[in-house]
Coordinates of C-alpha atoms in Angstrom, one line a residue:
M181 CA -7.6 109.5 -22.7
N182 CA -4.9 109.7 -20.1
R183 CA -4.6 111.7 -17.0
R184 CA -2.5 114.3 -18.6
D185 CA -5.1 115.0 -21.4
I186 CA -7.7 115.4 -18.5
L187 CA -5.6 117.8 -16.5
K188 CA -5.2 119.9 -19.6
R189 CA -8.9 120.0 -20.0
I190 CA -9.4 121.3 -16.4
S191 CA -8.5 124.9 -17.5
F192 CA -11.7 124.9 -19.6
L193 CA -13.8 124.9 -16.5
P194 CA -14.5 128.2 -14.9
L195 CA -13.3 129.1 -11.4
A196 CA -17.0 129.1 -10.4
A197 CA -16.9 125.4 -10.4
T198 CA -15.0 125.4 -7.3
G199 CA -18.1 124.5 -5.5
I200 CA -18.7 121.4 -7.6
A201 CA -19.4 118.2 -5.9
S202 CA -20.8 114.8 -6.8
I203 CA -24.4 114.1 -7.0
A204 CA -24.1 111.2 -4.6
A205 CA -26.3 111.0 -1.5
P206 CA -25.7 114.1 0.4
K207 CA -25.6 112.6 3.9
D208 CA -22.1 112.0 5.4
S209 CA -21.1 108.7 7.0
A210 CA -22.0 109.8 10.5
E211 CA -25.4 110.8 9.7
N212 CA -26.2 108.1 7.1
H213 CA -26.0 104.9 9.2
A214 CA -29.7 104.4 9.0
A215 CA -29.7 105.0 5.1
G216 CA -27.2 102.3 4.4
N217 CA -30.0 99.6 4.0
A218 CA -32.1 102.1 2.1
A219 CA -29.3 102.8 -0.4
N220 CA -29.0 99.0 -1.1
N221 CA -32.9 98.8 -1.7
N222 CA -32.9 101.8 -3.8
A223 CA -30.1 100.4 -6.0
A224 CA -32.0 97.3 -6.6
N225 CA -35.3 99.0 -7.4
N226 CA -33.7 101.7 -9.7
N227 CA -31.6 99.0 -11.6
A228 CA -34.6 96.7 -12.0
A229 CA -36.6 99.6 -13.4
A230 CA -33.9 100.9 -15.8
G231 CA -33.4 98.0 -18.3
N232 CA -36.0 99.3 -20.8
T233 CA -34.7 102.7 -21.4
G234 CA -31.0 101.8 -22.1
N235 CA -30.0 102.5 -18.4
N236 CA -29.1 99.0 -17.9
A237 CA -28.6 97.7 -14.3
A238 CA -25.0 96.7 -15.3
A239 CA -24.2 100.5 -15.5
G240 CA -24.6 100.2 -11.8
N241 CA -25.1 103.8 -10.6
A242 CA -28.1 103.7 -8.2
A243 CA -30.2 106.8 -7.4
P244 CA -29.5 108.2 -3.9
P245 CA -31.8 107.4 -1.1
A246 CA -34.4 109.9 0.2
V247 CA -32.9 112.6 2.4
T248 CA -34.2 114.7 5.2
R249 CA -31.5 117.3 5.2
D250 CA -30.2 118.8 1.9
L251 CA -26.5 119.6 2.6
F252 CA -25.9 120.7 -1.0
A253 CA -28.6 123.2 -0.7
E254 CA -27.6 124.2 2.8
L255 CA -24.0 125.0 1.7
G256 CA -24.9 126.4 -1.7
V257 CA -23.0 123.7 -3.5
R258 CA -24.2 122.7 -7.0
R259 CA -24.9 119.1 -7.8
V260 CA -23.2 118.0 -11.1
I261 CA -23.9 115.2 -13.5
N262 CA -20.7 113.7 -14.5
A263 CA -21.1 112.8 -18.4
D264 CA -17.2 112.5 -18.7
V265 CA -14.7 110.4 -16.9
T266 CA -13.5 110.0 -13.4
M267 CA -11.6 113.2 -12.4
T268 CA -10.5 114.1 -8.9
F269 CA -11.9 117.8 -9.1
L270 CA -15.4 116.2 -9.8
S271 CA -15.1 114.0 -6.7
G272 CA -14.0 110.9 -8.5
S273 CA -16.9 108.3 -8.8
L274 CA -19.9 107.4 -6.9
M275 CA -19.3 104.9 -4.1
L276 CA -21.4 101.7 -4.5
P277 CA -24.1 100.9 -1.9
E278 CA -22.0 98.1 -0.5
V279 CA -19.2 100.5 0.1
L280 CA -21.5 103.0 1.8
E281 CA -22.7 100.1 3.9
A282 CA -19.2 99.2 4.8
I283 CA -18.4 102.8 5.8
N284 CA -21.7 103.3 7.7
S285 CA -21.7 100.0 9.7
T286 CA -18.1 100.5 11.0
S287 CA -18.4 104.2 11.9
H288 CA -19.8 103.5 15.3
D289 CA -16.9 101.6 16.9
F290 CA -13.2 102.3 17.5
A291 CA -10.4 100.0 16.0
N292 CA -6.6 99.7 16.5
M293 CA -5.5 101.2 13.3
F294 CA -2.3 99.3 13.2
E295 CA -4.2 96.0 13.4
L296 CA -6.9 97.2 10.9
Q297 CA -4.2 98.2 8.2
D298 CA -2.6 94.8 8.7
K299 CA -5.6 92.8 8.6
I300 CA -7.3 94.6 5.6
G301 CA -3.9 94.6 3.8
A302 CA -3.7 90.8 4.2
K303 CA -7.1 90.3 2.7
I304 CA -6.4 92.6 -0.2
A305 CA -3.1 90.9 -0.9
E306 CA -5.0 87.6 -0.9
M307 CA -7.5 89.0 -3.3
L308 CA -4.8 90.3 -5.7
K309 CA -2.5 87.3 -5.2
V310 CA 0.5 89.3 -4.0
E311 CA 2.7 89.3 -1.0
G312 CA 1.6 92.5 0.6
A313 CA -0.9 95.4 0.3
M314 CA -2.1 98.4 2.1
V315 CA -4.8 101.2 1.7
T316 CA -3.4 104.5 1.0
S317 CA -4.9 107.9 0.6
G318 CA -5.0 107.7 -3.1
A319 CA -2.5 106.7 -5.7
A320 CA -0.4 109.9 -5.2
C321 CA 0.1 109.0 -1.6
A322 CA 1.1 105.5 -2.7
I323 CA 3.9 107.0 -4.9
L324 CA 5.3 108.9 -2.1
L325 CA 5.1 105.9 0.3
S326 CA 6.8 103.7 -2.3
T327 CA 9.7 106.3 -2.7
A328 CA 10.0 106.6 1.0
A329 CA 10.0 102.8 1.5
C330 CA 12.8 102.5 -1.0
I331 CA 14.9 105.1 0.6
T332 CA 14.3 104.2 4.2
G333 CA 13.5 100.5 4.4
T334 CA 12.9 99.9 8.2
D335 CA 15.7 102.2 9.3
K336 CA 14.1 104.2 12.2
D337 CA 16.5 107.1 11.8
K338 CA 16.0 107.5 8.1
I339 CA 12.2 107.3 8.6
K340 CA 12.5 110.0 11.2
N341 CA 14.6 112.4 9.2
I342 CA 13.3 111.9 5.6
P343 CA 13.3 114.2 3.5
N344 CA 16.2 115.8 5.3
L345 CA 18.8 113.0 5.0
P346 CA 22.5 113.6 5.0
G347 CA 24.5 112.9 1.9
P348 CA 23.6 112.8 -1.7
R349 CA 20.0 113.0 -2.7
P350 CA 18.4 109.7 -3.5
E351 CA 17.6 109.2 -7.2
V352 CA 14.4 107.7 -9.0
I353 CA 14.7 106.7 -12.6
M354 CA 11.9 107.7 -15.0
Q355 CA 11.5 107.8 -18.8
K356 CA 11.6 111.3 -20.0
S357 CA 8.2 110.8 -21.6
H358 CA 6.7 109.7 -18.3
R359 CA 7.3 112.9 -16.4
Y360 CA 3.9 114.2 -15.2
L361 CA 2.5 116.4 -12.4
F362 CA 2.1 113.4 -10.0
D363 CA 5.9 112.8 -9.9
Q364 CA 6.0 115.7 -7.4
A365 CA 5.2 112.9 -4.8
V366 CA 8.6 111.5 -5.6
T367 CA 10.5 114.7 -4.9
T368 CA 8.6 115.4 -1.8
T369 CA 10.6 112.7 -0.2
G370 CA 13.8 114.6 -1.0
A371 CA 14.6 112.3 -3.9
T372 CA 15.7 113.6 -7.4
I373 CA 14.3 112.3 -10.6
V374 CA 16.6 111.0 -13.3
E375 CA 15.3 111.1 -16.8
V376 CA 16.2 108.3 -19.3
E377 CA 15.4 107.5 -22.9
G378 CA 15.6 104.0 -24.2
P379 CA 16.9 100.8 -22.7
D380 CA 20.5 101.8 -23.0
G381 CA 19.9 105.1 -21.4
M382 CA 18.2 103.5 -18.6
A383 CA 20.9 100.9 -18.2
N384 CA 23.6 103.6 -17.9
A385 CA 21.6 105.8 -15.4
F386 CA 22.0 103.7 -12.2
T387 CA 24.3 105.0 -9.5
P388 CA 24.9 104.2 -5.8
Q389 CA 22.1 106.8 -5.1
T390 CA 19.4 105.1 -7.2
V391 CA 16.6 103.8 -5.0
M392 CA 13.6 103.1 -7.4
A393 CA 12.4 103.2 -11.0
L394 CA 9.0 104.6 -11.6
F395 CA 6.9 103.6 -14.6
F396 CA 3.7 105.7 -15.5
N397 CA 1.5 103.3 -17.2
A398 CA -0.7 105.9 -18.9
A399 CA 2.2 107.8 -20.4
E400 CA 1.6 108.4 -24.3
K401 CA 5.0 106.9 -25.1
H402 CA 7.3 104.3 -23.6
S403 CA 10.8 104.4 -24.9
V404 CA 11.5 101.4 -22.6
T405 CA 8.8 98.5 -22.5
H406 CA 7.2 97.2 -19.3
E407 CA 9.2 94.0 -19.6
D408 CA 12.6 95.8 -20.4
F409 CA 12.0 98.3 -17.7
V410 CA 11.6 95.5 -15.1
A411 CA 14.5 93.4 -16.4
I412 CA 17.0 96.3 -16.4
A413 CA 16.0 97.4 -12.8
K414 CA 16.2 93.9 -11.6
K415 CA 19.7 93.5 -13.1
H416 CA 20.8 96.5 -10.8
N417 CA 18.7 95.1 -7.7
I418 CA 16.5 98.3 -7.9
P419 CA 12.7 98.2 -7.0
T420 CA 10.2 99.2 -9.6
L421 CA 6.8 101.1 -9.1
L422 CA 4.1 101.0 -11.7
D423 CA 1.6 103.9 -11.4
A424 CA -1.7 102.5 -12.9
A425 CA -4.0 104.8 -11.0
A426 CA -6.8 105.1 -13.6
D427 CA -6.2 101.8 -15.5
V428 CA -9.2 99.6 -14.7
P429 CA -11.2 98.3 -16.5
P430 CA -10.3 95.9 -17.5
V431 CA -10.2 93.9 -14.2
E432 CA -7.2 91.9 -15.4
N433 CA -5.1 94.9 -15.1
L434 CA -5.2 94.5 -11.3
F435 CA -3.1 91.3 -11.8
K436 CA -1.1 91.9 -14.9
Y437 CA 1.6 94.0 -13.8
Q438 CA 2.9 92.2 -10.8
K439 CA 3.0 89.2 -13.1
I440 CA 5.4 91.2 -15.4
G441 CA 7.5 91.6 -12.4
F442 CA 6.9 95.1 -10.9
D443 CA 7.7 95.2 -7.2
L444 CA 5.1 97.7 -6.5
V445 CA 1.7 98.7 -8.2
T446 CA -0.8 101.4 -7.2
F447 CA -4.4 102.0 -8.4
S448 CA -6.7 104.8 -7.3
G449 CA -9.5 103.5 -5.1
G450 CA -12.0 106.3 -6.0
K451 CA -12.1 105.8 -9.8
M452 CA -13.8 102.9 -11.5
I453 CA -13.1 100.6 -8.5
R454 CA -15.6 103.0 -6.9
G455 CA -14.3 103.1 -3.4
P456 CA -13.8 106.2 -1.3
Q457 CA -12.3 108.9 -3.5
S458 CA -9.5 109.6 -1.0
A459 CA -8.4 106.0 -0.8
G460 CA -6.0 104.0 -3.0
L461 CA -4.1 100.5 -3.2
L462 CA -0.6 99.9 -3.0
F463 CA 0.5 96.3 -3.3
G464 CA 3.6 94.2 -4.2
R465 CA 6.6 92.9 -2.3
K466 CA 5.9 92.5 1.4
D467 CA 9.2 93.9 2.6
L468 CA 8.6 97.2 0.7
I469 CA 4.9 97.3 1.8
E470 CA 6.0 96.9 5.4
A471 CA 8.5 99.7 5.0
A472 CA 5.7 101.9 3.4
K473 CA 3.6 101.3 6.5
L474 CA 6.3 102.5 8.8
N475 CA 6.4 105.8 6.8
H476 CA 2.6 106.2 7.1
S477 CA 0.0 107.0 9.7
P478 CA -0.8 105.8 12.3
H479 CA 2.8 106.2 13.2
E480 CA 3.2 109.6 14.6
A481 CA 5.9 111.4 12.9
P482 CA 6.8 109.9 9.4
I483 CA 6.5 111.8 6.1
G484 CA 3.2 110.1 5.3
R485 CA 1.5 111.0 8.6
P486 CA -0.3 114.0 7.0
M487 CA -1.9 111.4 4.6
K488 CA -3.7 109.4 7.0
V489 CA -6.5 107.0 6.1
N490 CA -9.5 106.6 8.4
K491 CA -11.0 103.2 9.4
E492 CA -14.2 103.8 7.4
E493 CA -12.2 104.5 4.1
M494 CA -10.1 101.2 4.8
F495 CA -13.2 99.2 5.3
G496 CA -14.9 100.9 2.3
M497 CA -11.9 100.3 0.1
Y498 CA -11.8 96.6 1.1
A499 CA -15.5 96.3 0.2
A500 CA -15.1 98.2 -3.1
L501 CA -12.2 95.9 -4.2
R502 CA -14.0 92.8 -3.3
S503 CA -17.2 94.1 -5.2
Y504 CA -15.1 95.0 -8.2
I505 CA -13.3 91.7 -8.6
D506 CA -16.5 89.7 -8.0
R507 CA -18.9 91.5 -10.4
D508 CA -20.0 90.4 -13.7
H509 CA -17.8 92.6 -15.9
R510 CA -19.2 91.5 -19.3
K511 CA -22.6 92.4 -18.0
E512 CA -21.4 95.8 -16.9
W513 CA -19.6 96.5 -20.2
D514 CA -22.8 95.5 -22.2
G515 CA -24.8 97.8 -20.1
W516 CA -22.4 100.7 -20.8
L517 CA -22.7 99.9 -24.6
E518 CA -26.5 99.7 -24.3
R519 CA -26.5 103.1 -22.6
A520 CA -24.4 104.7 -25.0
N521 CA -26.5 103.3 -28.0
H522 CA -29.8 104.5 -26.1
I523 CA -28.4 108.1 -25.9
G524 CA -27.1 108.1 -29.5
S525 CA -30.4 106.8 -30.9
R526 CA -32.3 109.7 -29.2
L527 CA -29.9 112.3 -30.3
N528 CA -29.8 111.0 -33.9
A529 CA -33.3 112.0 -34.3
L530 CA -32.1 115.6 -34.6
P531 CA -31.2 116.9 -38.1
T532 CA -27.5 116.4 -39.1
I533 CA -26.5 114.7 -35.8
K534 CA -24.1 111.9 -36.0
T535 CA -23.1 109.7 -33.1
E536 CA -20.8 106.9 -32.7
V537 CA -19.7 104.8 -29.7
W538 CA -16.0 105.2 -29.2
I539 CA -14.0 102.9 -26.7
N540 CA -11.0 104.7 -25.3
P541 CA -7.9 102.5 -26.0
G542 CA -6.6 103.1 -22.6
P543 CA -4.8 102.1 -20.4
A544 CA -6.5 104.9 -18.5
N545 CA -10.3 105.3 -18.8
A546 CA -10.6 102.3 -21.2
F547 CA -14.5 102.1 -21.5
P548 CA -17.2 103.2 -23.8
N549 CA -18.2 106.7 -24.6
L550 CA -20.5 108.4 -27.0
L551 CA -19.1 110.9 -29.5
V552 CA -21.6 113.5 -31.1
D553 CA -21.0 115.6 -34.3
W554 CA -23.2 117.9 -36.2
D555 CA -23.2 120.2 -39.2
Q556 CA -22.4 123.6 -37.6
N557 CA -24.2 125.3 -40.5
H558 CA -27.4 123.9 -39.1
F559 CA -26.6 124.0 -35.3
K560 CA -24.6 127.2 -35.0
I561 CA -22.6 126.2 -32.0
T562 CA -19.3 124.4 -31.5
P563 CA -18.8 121.4 -29.2
K564 CA -16.7 123.6 -26.8
D565 CA -19.7 126.0 -26.4
V566 CA -22.1 123.1 -26.0
R567 CA -19.9 121.8 -23.2
K568 CA -19.9 125.3 -21.7
A569 CA -23.7 125.6 -21.9
L570 CA -24.2 122.3 -20.4
Q571 CA -21.9 123.0 -17.5
D572 CA -23.4 126.4 -16.8
G573 CA -26.9 125.0 -17.0
T574 CA -29.3 123.6 -14.3
P575 CA -28.4 120.8 -13.5
S576 CA -24.8 121.4 -14.3
I577 CA -23.5 118.7 -16.7
V578 CA -19.9 118.0 -17.3
T579 CA -19.1 116.5 -20.7
G580 CA -15.9 115.8 -22.5
A581 CA -14.3 116.2 -25.8
H582 CA -12.4 113.9 -28.4
G583 CA -10.9 115.8 -31.2
D584 CA -13.4 118.2 -32.5
K585 CA -16.4 116.2 -31.3
L586 CA -18.6 116.4 -28.1
L587 CA -17.8 113.4 -25.8
I588 CA -20.6 112.0 -23.6
G589 CA -19.2 109.7 -21.0
V590 CA -21.8 107.0 -20.0
V591 CA -20.2 104.9 -17.3
L592 CA -20.7 107.4 -14.4
L593 CA -24.3 108.3 -15.0
R594 CA -27.0 107.2 -12.7
P595 CA -30.0 105.6 -14.5
D596 CA -32.2 108.6 -13.7
Q597 CA -29.6 111.0 -15.2
V598 CA -29.4 109.5 -18.7
D599 CA -32.6 111.2 -20.1
I600 CA -31.8 114.4 -18.3
V601 CA -28.5 114.5 -20.4
I602 CA -30.2 113.7 -23.6
Q603 CA -32.8 116.5 -23.1
K604 CA -30.3 119.0 -22.1
V605 CA -28.1 118.3 -25.0
K606 CA -31.2 118.6 -27.3
E607 CA -32.1 121.8 -25.7
V608 CA -28.6 123.5 -26.2
L609 CA -28.3 122.4 -29.8
T610 CA -31.9 123.3 -30.8
H611 CA -31.5 126.8 -29.2
A612 CA -28.5 127.3 -31.6
V613 CA -30.4 126.7 -34.8

């Protein structure tokens, strides 16, 4: 399932869901300093207790620490169980305990943001084995900063005046099948997008105004392959950007595309890397990263100034990436499969229910899910209506769809939420007999 499919599904959710938020610990970073260690302790305790019920520790979403102030209740915001995939309108994913610890432990001191971006960028570049890297406010910001960097370089006048530069508008090449909502980040810089189809069409599209070529990794069709895309652009000495926002797991994707030769690559920080939702990664050629920094905060007037990243998010993103690279990915994957099979075995006890573990082929959201089907002559309700009933219930549970089947995502569930999802799905179905 790619992001285009997910965006289409957003219209299914009622406007009442505007108040939706994650079921993560409700304290903010300023209040939660004392809770950082408790979050780590609770994570260990919950994971240790979960193994016998299919809520394997490798699935890794720990229950929140005890709270003394319930901001969800105070503000009238519903908690949501995310039994689907990572989506921005559902607040991304749940940050790991070590990410919360990084945020909380750095929130009580000031830092020079120029130094911090440089130092963290250098460490991230080292982890990813590239020349340069930076933390951005999400992958969409990384697309804008990449485009701006390719337009301005280090030219101070261009940085000051973008997007209102004199002369013809800069051009960015994209495959026609790769056009998507997020390419507005390109045109925000004043650039125009030139659509191409096939290697020959791309080769003939370069002009003196061409500044960059953008490849949307999760597009359904590629009329130009990754390798040909890079080769054609390099022949014309034009930088390439790969948007792979939701394209881990597998962890190898963090390294795959710069090996192909893309000059810049971006991933979202707040999806399966499980860093701060508003953070992202941009990495690749050092000269382009340095130009992107000049177009970003903490510089006072560039186009990226409104997309600033605070120091806590930078530290949190660093901690999240380190954790993601270092973890046991096979154990995590096996935990997801165990969880999906556990849910399936419980639901299969109902008449006519059939379940199967389905692994999204990716590249976006490439992980296990559980598909649920039933005889609608027995349970007189459609998967769409089951999804609505679950979402409108208490607690609100957001599920997905794959074809005409109900999709239960397992990778974002906390261990204590697994049996809740099972029970609520059973209730909705049995009430429809």
